[in-house]
Short mmCIF file of C-alpha atoms in Angstrom, two decimals:
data_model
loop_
_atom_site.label_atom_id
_atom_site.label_comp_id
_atom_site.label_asym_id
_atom_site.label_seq_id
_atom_site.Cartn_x
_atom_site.Cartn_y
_atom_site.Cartn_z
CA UNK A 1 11.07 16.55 -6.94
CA UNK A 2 9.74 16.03 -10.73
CA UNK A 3 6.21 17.13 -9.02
CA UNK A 4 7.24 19.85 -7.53
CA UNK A 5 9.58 21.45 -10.42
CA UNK A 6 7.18 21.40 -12.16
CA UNK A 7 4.32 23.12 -9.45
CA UNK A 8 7.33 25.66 -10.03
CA UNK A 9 7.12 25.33 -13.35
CA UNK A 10 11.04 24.51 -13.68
CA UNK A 11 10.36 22.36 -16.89
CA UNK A 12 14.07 21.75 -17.31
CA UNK A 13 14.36 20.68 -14.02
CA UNK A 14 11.39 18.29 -14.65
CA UNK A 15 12.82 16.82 -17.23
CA UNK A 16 16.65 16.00 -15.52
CA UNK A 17 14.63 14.60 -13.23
CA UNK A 18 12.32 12.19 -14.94
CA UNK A 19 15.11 10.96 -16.82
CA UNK A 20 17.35 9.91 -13.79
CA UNK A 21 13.81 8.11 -12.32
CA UNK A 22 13.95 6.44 -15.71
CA UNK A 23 17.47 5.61 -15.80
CA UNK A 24 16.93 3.22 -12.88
CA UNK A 25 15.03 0.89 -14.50
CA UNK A 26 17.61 -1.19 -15.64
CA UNK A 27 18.66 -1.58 -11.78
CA UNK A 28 15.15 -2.64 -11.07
CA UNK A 29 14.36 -5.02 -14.11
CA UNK A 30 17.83 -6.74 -13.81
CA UNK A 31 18.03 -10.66 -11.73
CA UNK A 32 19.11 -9.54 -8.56
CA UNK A 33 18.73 -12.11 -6.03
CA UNK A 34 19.42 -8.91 -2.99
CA UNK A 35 16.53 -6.43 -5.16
CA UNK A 36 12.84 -7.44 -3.22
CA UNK A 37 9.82 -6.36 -4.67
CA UNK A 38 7.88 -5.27 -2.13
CA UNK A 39 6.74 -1.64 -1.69
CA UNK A 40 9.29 0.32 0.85
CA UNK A 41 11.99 -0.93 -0.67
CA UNK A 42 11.74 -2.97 -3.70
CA UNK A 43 10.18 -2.87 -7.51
CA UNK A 44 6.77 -2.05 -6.38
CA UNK A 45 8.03 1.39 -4.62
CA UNK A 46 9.68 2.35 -7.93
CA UNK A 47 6.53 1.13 -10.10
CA UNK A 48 4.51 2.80 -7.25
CA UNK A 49 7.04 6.50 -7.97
CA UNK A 50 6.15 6.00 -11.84
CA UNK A 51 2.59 5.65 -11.39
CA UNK A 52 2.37 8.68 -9.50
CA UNK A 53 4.63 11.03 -11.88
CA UNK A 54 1.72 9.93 -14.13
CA UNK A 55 -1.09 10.92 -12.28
CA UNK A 56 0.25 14.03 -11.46
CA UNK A 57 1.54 15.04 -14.64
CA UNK A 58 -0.55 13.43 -17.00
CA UNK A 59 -0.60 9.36 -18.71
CA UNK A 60 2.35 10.36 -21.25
CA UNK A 61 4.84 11.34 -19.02
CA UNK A 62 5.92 8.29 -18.53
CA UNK A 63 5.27 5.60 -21.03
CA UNK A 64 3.54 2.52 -20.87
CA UNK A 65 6.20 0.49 -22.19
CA UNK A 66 8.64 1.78 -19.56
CA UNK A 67 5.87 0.70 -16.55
CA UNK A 68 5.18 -2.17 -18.37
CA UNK A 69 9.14 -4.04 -18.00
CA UNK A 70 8.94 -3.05 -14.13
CA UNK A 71 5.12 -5.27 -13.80
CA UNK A 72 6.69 -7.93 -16.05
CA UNK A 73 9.69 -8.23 -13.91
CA UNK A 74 7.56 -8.30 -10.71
CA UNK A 75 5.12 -10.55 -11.96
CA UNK A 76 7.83 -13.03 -13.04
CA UNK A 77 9.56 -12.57 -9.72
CA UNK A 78 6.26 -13.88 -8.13
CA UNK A 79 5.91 -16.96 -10.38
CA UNK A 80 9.35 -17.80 -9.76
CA UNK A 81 9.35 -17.86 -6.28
CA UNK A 82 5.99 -19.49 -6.67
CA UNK A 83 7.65 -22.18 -8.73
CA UNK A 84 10.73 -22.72 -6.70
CA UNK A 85 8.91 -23.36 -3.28
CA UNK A 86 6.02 -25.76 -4.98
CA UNK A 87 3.41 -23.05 -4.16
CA UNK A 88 -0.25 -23.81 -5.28
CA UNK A 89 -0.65 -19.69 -5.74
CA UNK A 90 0.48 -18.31 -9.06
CA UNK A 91 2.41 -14.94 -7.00
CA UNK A 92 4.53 -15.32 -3.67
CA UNK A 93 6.81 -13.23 -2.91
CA UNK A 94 10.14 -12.81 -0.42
CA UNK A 95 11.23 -10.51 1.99
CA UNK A 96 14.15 -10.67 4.92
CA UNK A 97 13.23 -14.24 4.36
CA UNK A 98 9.85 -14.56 5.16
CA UNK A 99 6.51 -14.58 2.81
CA UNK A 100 4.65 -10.96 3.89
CA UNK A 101 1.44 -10.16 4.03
CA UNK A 102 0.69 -6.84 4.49
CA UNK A 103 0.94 -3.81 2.64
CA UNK A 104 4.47 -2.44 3.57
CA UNK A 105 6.64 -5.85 2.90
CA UNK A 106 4.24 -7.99 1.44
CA UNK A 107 1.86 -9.55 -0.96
CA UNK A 108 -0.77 -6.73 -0.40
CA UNK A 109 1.10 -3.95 -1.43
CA UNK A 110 2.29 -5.64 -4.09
CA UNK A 111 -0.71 -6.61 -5.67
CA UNK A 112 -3.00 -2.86 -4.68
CA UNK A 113 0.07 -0.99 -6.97
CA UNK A 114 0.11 -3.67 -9.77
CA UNK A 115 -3.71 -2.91 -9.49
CA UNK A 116 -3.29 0.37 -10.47
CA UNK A 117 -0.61 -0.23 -13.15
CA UNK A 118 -3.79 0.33 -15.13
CA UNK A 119 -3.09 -0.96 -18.55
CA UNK A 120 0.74 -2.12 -18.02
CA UNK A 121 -1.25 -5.21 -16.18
CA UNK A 122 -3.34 -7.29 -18.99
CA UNK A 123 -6.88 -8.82 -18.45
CA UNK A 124 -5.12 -12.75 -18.55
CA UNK A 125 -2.62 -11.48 -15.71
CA UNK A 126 -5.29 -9.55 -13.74
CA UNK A 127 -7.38 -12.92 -14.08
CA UNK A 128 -4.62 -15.89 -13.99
CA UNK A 129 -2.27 -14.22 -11.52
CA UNK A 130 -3.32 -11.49 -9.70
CA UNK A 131 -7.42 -12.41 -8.57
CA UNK A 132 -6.02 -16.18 -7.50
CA UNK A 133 -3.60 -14.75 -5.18
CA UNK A 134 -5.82 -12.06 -4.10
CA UNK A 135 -8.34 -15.27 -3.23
CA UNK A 136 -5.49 -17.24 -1.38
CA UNK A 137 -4.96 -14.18 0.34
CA UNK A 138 -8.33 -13.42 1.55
CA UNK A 139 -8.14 -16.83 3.11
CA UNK A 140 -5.53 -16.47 5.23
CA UNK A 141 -7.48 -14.44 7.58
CA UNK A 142 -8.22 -14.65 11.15
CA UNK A 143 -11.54 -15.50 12.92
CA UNK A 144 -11.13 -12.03 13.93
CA UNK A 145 -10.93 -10.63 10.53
CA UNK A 146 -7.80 -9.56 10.95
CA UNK A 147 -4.38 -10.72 8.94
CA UNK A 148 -1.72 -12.05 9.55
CA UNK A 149 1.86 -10.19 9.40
CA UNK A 150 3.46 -12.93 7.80
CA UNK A 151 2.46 -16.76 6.18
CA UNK A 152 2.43 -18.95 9.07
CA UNK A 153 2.43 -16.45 12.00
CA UNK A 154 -0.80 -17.26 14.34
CA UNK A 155 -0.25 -14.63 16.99
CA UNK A 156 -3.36 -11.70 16.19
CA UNK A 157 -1.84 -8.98 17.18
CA UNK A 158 -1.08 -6.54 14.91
CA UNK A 159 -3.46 -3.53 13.65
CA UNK A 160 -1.18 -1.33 11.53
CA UNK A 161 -0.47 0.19 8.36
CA UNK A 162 2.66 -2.53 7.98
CA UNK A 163 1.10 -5.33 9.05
CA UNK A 164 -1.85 -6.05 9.89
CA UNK A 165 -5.67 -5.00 8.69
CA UNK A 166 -5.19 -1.21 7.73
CA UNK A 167 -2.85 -2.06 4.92
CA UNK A 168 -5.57 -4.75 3.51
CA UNK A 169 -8.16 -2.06 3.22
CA UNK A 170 -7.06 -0.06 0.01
CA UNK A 171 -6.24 -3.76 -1.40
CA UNK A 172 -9.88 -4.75 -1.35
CA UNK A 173 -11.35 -1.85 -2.05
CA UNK A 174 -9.66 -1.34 -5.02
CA UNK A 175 -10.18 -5.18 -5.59
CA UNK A 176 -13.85 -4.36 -5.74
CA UNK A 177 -13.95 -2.14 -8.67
CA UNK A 178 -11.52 -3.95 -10.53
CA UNK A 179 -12.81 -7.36 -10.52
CA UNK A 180 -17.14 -6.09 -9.40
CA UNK A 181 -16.93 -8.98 -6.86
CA UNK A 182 -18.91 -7.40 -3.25
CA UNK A 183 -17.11 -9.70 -1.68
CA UNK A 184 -13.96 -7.71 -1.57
CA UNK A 185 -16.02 -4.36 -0.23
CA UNK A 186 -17.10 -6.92 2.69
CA UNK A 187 -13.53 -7.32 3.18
CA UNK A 188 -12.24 -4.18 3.79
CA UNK A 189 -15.66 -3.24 5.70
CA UNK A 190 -14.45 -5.63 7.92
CA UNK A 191 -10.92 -4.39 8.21
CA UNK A 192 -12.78 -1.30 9.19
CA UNK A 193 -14.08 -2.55 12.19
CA UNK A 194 -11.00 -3.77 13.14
CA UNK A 195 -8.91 -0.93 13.16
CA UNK A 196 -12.06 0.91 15.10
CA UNK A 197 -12.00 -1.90 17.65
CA UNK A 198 -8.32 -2.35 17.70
CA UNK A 199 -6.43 0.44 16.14
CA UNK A 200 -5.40 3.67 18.29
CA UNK A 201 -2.09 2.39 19.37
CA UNK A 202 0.01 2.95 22.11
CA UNK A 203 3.42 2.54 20.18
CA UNK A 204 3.04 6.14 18.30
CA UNK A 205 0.97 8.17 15.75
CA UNK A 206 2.53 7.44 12.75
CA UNK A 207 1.94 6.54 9.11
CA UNK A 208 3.57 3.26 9.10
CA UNK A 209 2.56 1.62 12.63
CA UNK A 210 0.32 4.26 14.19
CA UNK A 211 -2.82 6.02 14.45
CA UNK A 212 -2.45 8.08 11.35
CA UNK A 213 -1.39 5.41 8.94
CA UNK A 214 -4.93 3.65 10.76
CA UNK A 215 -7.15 6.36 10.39
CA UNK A 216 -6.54 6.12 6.62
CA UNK A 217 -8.53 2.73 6.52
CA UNK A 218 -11.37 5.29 7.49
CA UNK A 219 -10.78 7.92 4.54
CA UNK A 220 -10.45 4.70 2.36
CA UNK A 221 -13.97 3.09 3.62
CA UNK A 222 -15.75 6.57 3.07
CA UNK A 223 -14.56 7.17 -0.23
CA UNK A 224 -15.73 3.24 -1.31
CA UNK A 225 -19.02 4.08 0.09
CA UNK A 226 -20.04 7.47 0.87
CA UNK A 227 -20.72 6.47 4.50
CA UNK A 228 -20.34 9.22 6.94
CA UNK A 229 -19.86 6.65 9.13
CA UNK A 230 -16.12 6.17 8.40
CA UNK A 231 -15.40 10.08 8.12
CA UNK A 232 -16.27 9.84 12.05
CA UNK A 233 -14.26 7.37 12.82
CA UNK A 234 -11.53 9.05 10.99
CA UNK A 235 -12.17 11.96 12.51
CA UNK A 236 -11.79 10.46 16.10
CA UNK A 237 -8.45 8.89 14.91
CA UNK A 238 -7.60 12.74 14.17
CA UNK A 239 -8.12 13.54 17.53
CA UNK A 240 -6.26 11.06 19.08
CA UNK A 241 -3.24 12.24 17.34
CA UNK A 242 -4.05 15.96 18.46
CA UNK A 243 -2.91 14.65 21.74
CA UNK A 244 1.11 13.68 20.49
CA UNK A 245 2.45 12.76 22.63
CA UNK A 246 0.51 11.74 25.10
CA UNK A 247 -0.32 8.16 24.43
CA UNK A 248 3.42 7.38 22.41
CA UNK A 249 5.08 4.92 24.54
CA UNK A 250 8.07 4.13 22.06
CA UNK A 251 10.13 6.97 20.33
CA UNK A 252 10.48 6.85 16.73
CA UNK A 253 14.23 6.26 15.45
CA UNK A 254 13.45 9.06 13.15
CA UNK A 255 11.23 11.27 14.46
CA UNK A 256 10.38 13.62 11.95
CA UNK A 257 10.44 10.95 8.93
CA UNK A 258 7.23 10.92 6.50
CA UNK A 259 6.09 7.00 7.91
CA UNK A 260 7.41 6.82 11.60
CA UNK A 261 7.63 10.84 11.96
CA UNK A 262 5.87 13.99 12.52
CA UNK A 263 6.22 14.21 8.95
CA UNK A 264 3.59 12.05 8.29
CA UNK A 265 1.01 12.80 10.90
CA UNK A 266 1.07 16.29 9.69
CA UNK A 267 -0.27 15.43 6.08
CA UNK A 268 -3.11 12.97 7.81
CA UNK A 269 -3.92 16.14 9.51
CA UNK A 270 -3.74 18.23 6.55
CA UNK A 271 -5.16 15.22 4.50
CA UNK A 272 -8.27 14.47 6.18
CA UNK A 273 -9.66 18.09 5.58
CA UNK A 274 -10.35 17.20 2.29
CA UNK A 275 -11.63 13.37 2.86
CA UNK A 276 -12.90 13.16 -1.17
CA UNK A 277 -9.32 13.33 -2.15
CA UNK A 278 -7.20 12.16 0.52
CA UNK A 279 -4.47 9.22 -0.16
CA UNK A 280 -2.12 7.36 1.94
CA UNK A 281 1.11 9.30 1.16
CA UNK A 282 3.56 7.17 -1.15
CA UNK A 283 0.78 4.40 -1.44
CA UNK A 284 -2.11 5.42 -3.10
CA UNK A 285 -2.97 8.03 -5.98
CA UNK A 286 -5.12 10.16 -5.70
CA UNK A 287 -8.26 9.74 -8.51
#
């Protein structure tokens, strides 16, 4: 709403509402054992919704200081969990009682949006914390080059958004320009080729666990390298979701929602006509 009062150019509106967004962050920043961190429901989703009032409304809107207690609080919710199980990596993090990997629930998404916290995250935490568990992360891969849903799951079988390889891609790509280190571009090449081999599903079209959230690996890979390879590929995954609902085999519990809905395949569709600028919705900014 604070985005689009002020497309309207309902400043007072704008402003009511940027101070209720900012009133929360006592909720978030307080020790609450039942407050995750992850992105669809926890302190990265709200660091995530403060990151992109600023990059649609300019660097000031909100201020640093007020980004910077929600990273602190989610970096210290990492150590400590880090410190409580014995953990060798500096970050792990909980959620329904399991340690997550991918981008919806787990460690992925919540290191790609403290990646863009831009300079709420300092150079020692980007080096100390974040880059080690990136590394342990990387590791955790399958032979296939796909990842694992969850720490200690060995059953390859997801290729979503949620879990899986598409969530890892914007992760390493933006893991490449951060830290200059190829390897990370290899990594999300490889992701790539997953999701082409592996990733029109037969369980729906959607954002979260479909073909559209997949296809965005695609827009992701073409705007790290400018190879119209990936704008293909995307464009196939377009296609395939042209044909909804043909290949959906389990109904959505909320059909017309933004990441299991309609809702969401729409703005891939919309999205992808303008590949330079497209961004997962409520994941990544667009630059």
């Amino acid at each position: 709403m604070i985005v689009v009062s002020h497309s309207l150019g309902n400043m007072n509106e704008m402003k009511t509402n940027i101070d209720k967004l900012k009133s929360l962050i006592k909720e978030v920043t307080t020790e609450n054992p039942e407050m995750p961190d992850e992105v669809l429901y926890g302190r990265v989703g709200y660091l995530y919704a403060l990151l992109f009032v600023n990059n649609s409304l300019g660097s000031d809107v909100i201020e640093t200081d007020v980004i910077r207690q929600v990273v602190d609080k989610i970096l210290k919710s990492g150590q400590a969990r880090s410190k409580l199980i014995s953990s060798k990596v500096p970050l792990v993090y909980e959620w329904h009682g399991k340690n997550y990997y991918g981008a919806a629930h787990g460690v992925a998404g919540i290191l790609y949006v403290l990646l863009m916290a831009g300079k709420a995250l300092t150079s020692e935490e980007r080096k100390y914390l974040v880059q080690p568990t990136l590394e342990n992360l990387k590791n955790e891969r399958f032979h296939s080059d796909n990842f694992p849903s969850s720490k200690g799951n060995d059953k390859d079988k997801l290729v979503q958004w949620c879990h899986g390889a598409p969530g890892f891609v914007q992760l390493f790509s933006l893991a490449h320009k951060e830290f200059g280190d190829s390897r990370y571009q290899d990594i999300a090449l490889d992701c790539g080729n997953v999701v082409w081999e592996r990733g029109l599903l037969t369980k729906g079209y959607s954002l979260c666990h479909g073909a559209a959230g997949n296809a965005y690996t695609f827009l992701q890979l073409y705007q790290l390298t400018g190879d119209f390879t990936h704008l293909y590929r995307a464009g196939c995954f377009a296609d395939w979701c042209l044909t909804l609902p043909k290949h959906q085999r389990l109904k959505p519990e909320r059909p017309f929602s933004l990441y299991e809905g309609l809702a969401g395949i729409v703005y891939f569709l919309i999205d992808i006509q303008n590949p330079d600028q497209a961004a997962f919705p409520g994941y990544s900014l667009c630059m």
